[in-house]
Backbone as ProteinMPNN parsed JSONL, in Angstrom:
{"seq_chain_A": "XXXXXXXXXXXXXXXXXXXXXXXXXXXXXXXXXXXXXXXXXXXXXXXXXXXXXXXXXXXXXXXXXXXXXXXXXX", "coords_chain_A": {"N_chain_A": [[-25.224, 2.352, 4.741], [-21.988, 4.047, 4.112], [-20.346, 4.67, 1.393], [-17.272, 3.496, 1.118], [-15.621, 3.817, -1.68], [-13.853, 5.887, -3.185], [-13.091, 7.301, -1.294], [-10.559, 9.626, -0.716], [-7.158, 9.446, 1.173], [-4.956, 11.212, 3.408], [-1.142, 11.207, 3.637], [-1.309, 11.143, 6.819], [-3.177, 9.715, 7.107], [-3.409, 7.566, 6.031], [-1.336, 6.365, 7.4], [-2.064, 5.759, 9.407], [-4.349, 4.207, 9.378], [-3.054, 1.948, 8.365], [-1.436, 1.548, 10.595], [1.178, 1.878, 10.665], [4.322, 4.049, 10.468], [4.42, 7.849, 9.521], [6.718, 8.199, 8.665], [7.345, 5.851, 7.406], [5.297, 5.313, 5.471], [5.838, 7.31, 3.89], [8.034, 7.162, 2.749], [7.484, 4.412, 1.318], [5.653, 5.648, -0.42], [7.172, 7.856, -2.012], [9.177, 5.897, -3.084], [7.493, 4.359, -4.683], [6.517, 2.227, -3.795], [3.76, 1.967, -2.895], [0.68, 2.615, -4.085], [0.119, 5.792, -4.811], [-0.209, 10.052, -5.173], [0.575, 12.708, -5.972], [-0.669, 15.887, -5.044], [-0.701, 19.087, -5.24], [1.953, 18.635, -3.96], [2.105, 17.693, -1.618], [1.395, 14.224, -0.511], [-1.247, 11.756, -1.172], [-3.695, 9.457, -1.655], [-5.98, 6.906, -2.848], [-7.988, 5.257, -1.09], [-9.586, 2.703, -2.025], [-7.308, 1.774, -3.76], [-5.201, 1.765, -2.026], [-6.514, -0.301, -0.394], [-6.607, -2.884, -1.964], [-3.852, -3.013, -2.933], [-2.592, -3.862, -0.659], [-4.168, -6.266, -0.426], [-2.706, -7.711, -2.643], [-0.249, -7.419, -1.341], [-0.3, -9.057, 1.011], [-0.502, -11.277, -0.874], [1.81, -11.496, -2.285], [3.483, -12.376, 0.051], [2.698, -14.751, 0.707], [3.421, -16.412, -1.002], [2.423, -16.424, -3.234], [2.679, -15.129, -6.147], [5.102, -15.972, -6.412], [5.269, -19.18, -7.052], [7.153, -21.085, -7.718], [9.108, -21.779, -5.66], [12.977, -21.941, -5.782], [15.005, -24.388, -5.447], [15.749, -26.591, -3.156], [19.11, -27.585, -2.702], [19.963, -26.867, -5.406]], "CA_chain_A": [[-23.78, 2.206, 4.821], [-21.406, 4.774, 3.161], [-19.543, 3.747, 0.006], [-15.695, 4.511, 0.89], [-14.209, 3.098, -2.167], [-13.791, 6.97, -3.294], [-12.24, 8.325, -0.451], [-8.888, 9.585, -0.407], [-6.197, 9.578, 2.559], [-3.701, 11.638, 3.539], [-0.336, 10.617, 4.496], [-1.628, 10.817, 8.038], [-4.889, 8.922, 7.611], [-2.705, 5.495, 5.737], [-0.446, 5.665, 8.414], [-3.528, 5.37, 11.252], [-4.615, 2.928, 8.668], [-1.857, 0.574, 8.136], [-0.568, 1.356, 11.96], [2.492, 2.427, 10.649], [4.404, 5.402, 10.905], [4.105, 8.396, 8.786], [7.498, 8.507, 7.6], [7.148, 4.525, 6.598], [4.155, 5.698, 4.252], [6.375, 8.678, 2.785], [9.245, 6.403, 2.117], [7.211, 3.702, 0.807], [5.327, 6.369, -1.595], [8.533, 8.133, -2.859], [9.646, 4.96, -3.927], [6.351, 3.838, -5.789], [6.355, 1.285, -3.788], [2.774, 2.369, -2.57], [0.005, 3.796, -4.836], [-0.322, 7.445, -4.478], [-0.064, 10.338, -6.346], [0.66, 14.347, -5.375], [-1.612, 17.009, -5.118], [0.214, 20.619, -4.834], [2.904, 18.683, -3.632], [1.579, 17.017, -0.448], [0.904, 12.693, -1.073], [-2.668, 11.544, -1.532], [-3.556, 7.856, -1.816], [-6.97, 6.1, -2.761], [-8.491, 3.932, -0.235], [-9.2, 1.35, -3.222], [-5.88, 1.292, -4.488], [-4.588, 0.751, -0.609], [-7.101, -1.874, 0.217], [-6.235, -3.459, -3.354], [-2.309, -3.378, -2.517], [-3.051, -4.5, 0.51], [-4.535, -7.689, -1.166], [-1.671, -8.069, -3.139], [1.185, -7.88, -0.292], [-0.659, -10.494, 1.263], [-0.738, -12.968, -1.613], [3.455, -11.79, -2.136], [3.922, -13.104, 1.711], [2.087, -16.443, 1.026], [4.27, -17.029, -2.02], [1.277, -16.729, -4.771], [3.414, -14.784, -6.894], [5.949, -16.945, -6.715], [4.761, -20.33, -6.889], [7.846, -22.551, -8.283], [10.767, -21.163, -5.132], [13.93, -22.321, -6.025], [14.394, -25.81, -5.181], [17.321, -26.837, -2.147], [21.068, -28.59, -3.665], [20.869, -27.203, -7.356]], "C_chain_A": [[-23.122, 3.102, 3.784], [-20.693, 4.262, 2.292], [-18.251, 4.349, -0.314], [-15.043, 4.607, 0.055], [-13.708, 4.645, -2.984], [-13.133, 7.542, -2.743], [-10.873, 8.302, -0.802], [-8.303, 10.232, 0.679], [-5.582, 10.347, 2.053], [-2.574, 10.818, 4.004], [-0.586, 10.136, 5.878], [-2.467, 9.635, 8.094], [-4.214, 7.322, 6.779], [-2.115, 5.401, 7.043], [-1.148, 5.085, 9.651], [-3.903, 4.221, 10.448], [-4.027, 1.734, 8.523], [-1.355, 0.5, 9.451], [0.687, 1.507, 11.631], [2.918, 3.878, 10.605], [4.912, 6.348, 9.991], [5.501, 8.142, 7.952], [7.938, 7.064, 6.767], [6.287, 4.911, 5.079], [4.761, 6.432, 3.571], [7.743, 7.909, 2.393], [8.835, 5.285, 0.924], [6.381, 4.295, -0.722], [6.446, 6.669, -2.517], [8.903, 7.383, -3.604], [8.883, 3.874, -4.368], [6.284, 2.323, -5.427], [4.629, 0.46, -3.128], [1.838, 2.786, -3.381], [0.039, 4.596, -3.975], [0.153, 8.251, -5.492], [-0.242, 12.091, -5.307], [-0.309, 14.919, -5.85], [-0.953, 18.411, -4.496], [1.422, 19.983, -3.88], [2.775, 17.623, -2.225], [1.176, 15.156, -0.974], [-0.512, 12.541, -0.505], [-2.958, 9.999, -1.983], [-5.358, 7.4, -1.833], [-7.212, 4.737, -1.864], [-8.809, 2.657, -1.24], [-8.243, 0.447, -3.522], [-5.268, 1.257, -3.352], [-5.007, -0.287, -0.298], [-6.598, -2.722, -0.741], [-4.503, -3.694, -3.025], [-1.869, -4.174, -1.328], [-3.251, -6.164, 0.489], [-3.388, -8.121, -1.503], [-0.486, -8.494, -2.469], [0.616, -9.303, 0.562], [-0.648, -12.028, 0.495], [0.695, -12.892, -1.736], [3.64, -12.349, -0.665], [3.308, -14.55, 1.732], [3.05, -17.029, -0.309], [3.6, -17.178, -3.348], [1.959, -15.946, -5.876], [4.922, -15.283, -7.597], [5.915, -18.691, -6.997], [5.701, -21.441, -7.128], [9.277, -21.589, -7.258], [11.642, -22.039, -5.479], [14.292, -23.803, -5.221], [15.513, -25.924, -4.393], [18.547, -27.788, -2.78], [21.096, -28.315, -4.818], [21.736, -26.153, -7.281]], "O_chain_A": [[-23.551, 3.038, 2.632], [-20.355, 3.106, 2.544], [-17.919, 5.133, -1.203], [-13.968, 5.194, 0.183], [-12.762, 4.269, -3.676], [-12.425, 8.381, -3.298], [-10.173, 7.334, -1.101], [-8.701, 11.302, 1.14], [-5.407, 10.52, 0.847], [-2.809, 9.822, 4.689], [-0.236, 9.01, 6.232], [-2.449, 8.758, 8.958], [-4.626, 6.193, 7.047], [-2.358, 4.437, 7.769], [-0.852, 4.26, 10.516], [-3.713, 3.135, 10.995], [-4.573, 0.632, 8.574], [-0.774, -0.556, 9.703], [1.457, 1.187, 12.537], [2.108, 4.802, 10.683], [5.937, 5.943, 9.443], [5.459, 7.912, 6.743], [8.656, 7.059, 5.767], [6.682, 4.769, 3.922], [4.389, 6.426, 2.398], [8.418, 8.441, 1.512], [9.483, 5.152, -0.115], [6.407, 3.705, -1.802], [6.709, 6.023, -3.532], [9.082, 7.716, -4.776], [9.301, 2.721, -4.473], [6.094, 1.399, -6.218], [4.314, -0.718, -2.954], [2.232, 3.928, -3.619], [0.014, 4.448, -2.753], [0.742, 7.81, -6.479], [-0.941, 12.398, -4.341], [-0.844, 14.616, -6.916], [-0.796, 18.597, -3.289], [1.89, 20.748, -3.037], [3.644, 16.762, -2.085], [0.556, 15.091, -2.035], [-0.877, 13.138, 0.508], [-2.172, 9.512, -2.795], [-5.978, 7.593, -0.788], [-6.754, 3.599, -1.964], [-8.144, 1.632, -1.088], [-8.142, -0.778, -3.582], [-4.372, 0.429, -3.513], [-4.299, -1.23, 0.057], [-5.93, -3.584, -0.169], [-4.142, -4.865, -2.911], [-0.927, -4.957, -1.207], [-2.681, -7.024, 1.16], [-2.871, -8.953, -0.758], [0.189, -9.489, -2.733], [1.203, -10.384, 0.612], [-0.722, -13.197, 0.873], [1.258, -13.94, -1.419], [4.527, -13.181, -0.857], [3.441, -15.343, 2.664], [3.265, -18.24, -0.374], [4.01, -17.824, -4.313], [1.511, -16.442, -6.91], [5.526, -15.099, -8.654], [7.026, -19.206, -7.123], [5.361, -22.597, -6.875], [10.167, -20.937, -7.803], [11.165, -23.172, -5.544], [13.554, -24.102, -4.282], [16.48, -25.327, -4.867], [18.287, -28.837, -3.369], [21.825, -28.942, -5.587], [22.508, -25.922, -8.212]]}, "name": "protein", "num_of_chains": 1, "seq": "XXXXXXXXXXXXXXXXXXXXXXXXXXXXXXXXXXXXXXXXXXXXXXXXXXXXXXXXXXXXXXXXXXXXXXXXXX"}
C-alpha cells in the first residue's frame, strides 16, 4: 500500500477530492480558510493537512468546538 500522507494536490486534484468546484477551493484558500500554500504562484495543498481539516470541519458541524451553545430566553 502506498503512503499518501506526502502527497501534494493541486487546486484541481482538492476540488475532485472534496467534489467541489475549483473556484470554491481558490476562494476558500485565498481566505486561509483552507491549508495551502503557493508555489511560483499557483496553490498547492498537503493531503495531510486536507484530510486533517477535514477532521476538524466535521467536529465544528457536530458542535465539539462549541460545546456550551447559548442557552434559549437569556
Amino acid at each position: 500500500m502506498k503512503d499518501d500522507t506526502g502527497e501534494i494536490f493541486t487546486l484541481e486534484e482538492v476540488a475532485a477530492y472534496l467534489k467541489v468546484g475549483k473556484r470554491t477551493v481558490y476562494r476558500l484558500a485565498a481566505a486561509r480558510k483552507i491549508p495551502a500554500f503557493k508555489v511560483g504562484g499557483t496553490w498547492r495543498f498537503a493531503r495531510a493537512d486536507i484530510d486533517n481539516w477535514i477532521k476538524q470541519q466535521s467536529f465544528v458541524d457536530q458542535g465539539v468546538n462549541n460545546p456550551d451553545p447559548p442557552k434559549e430566553g437569556r
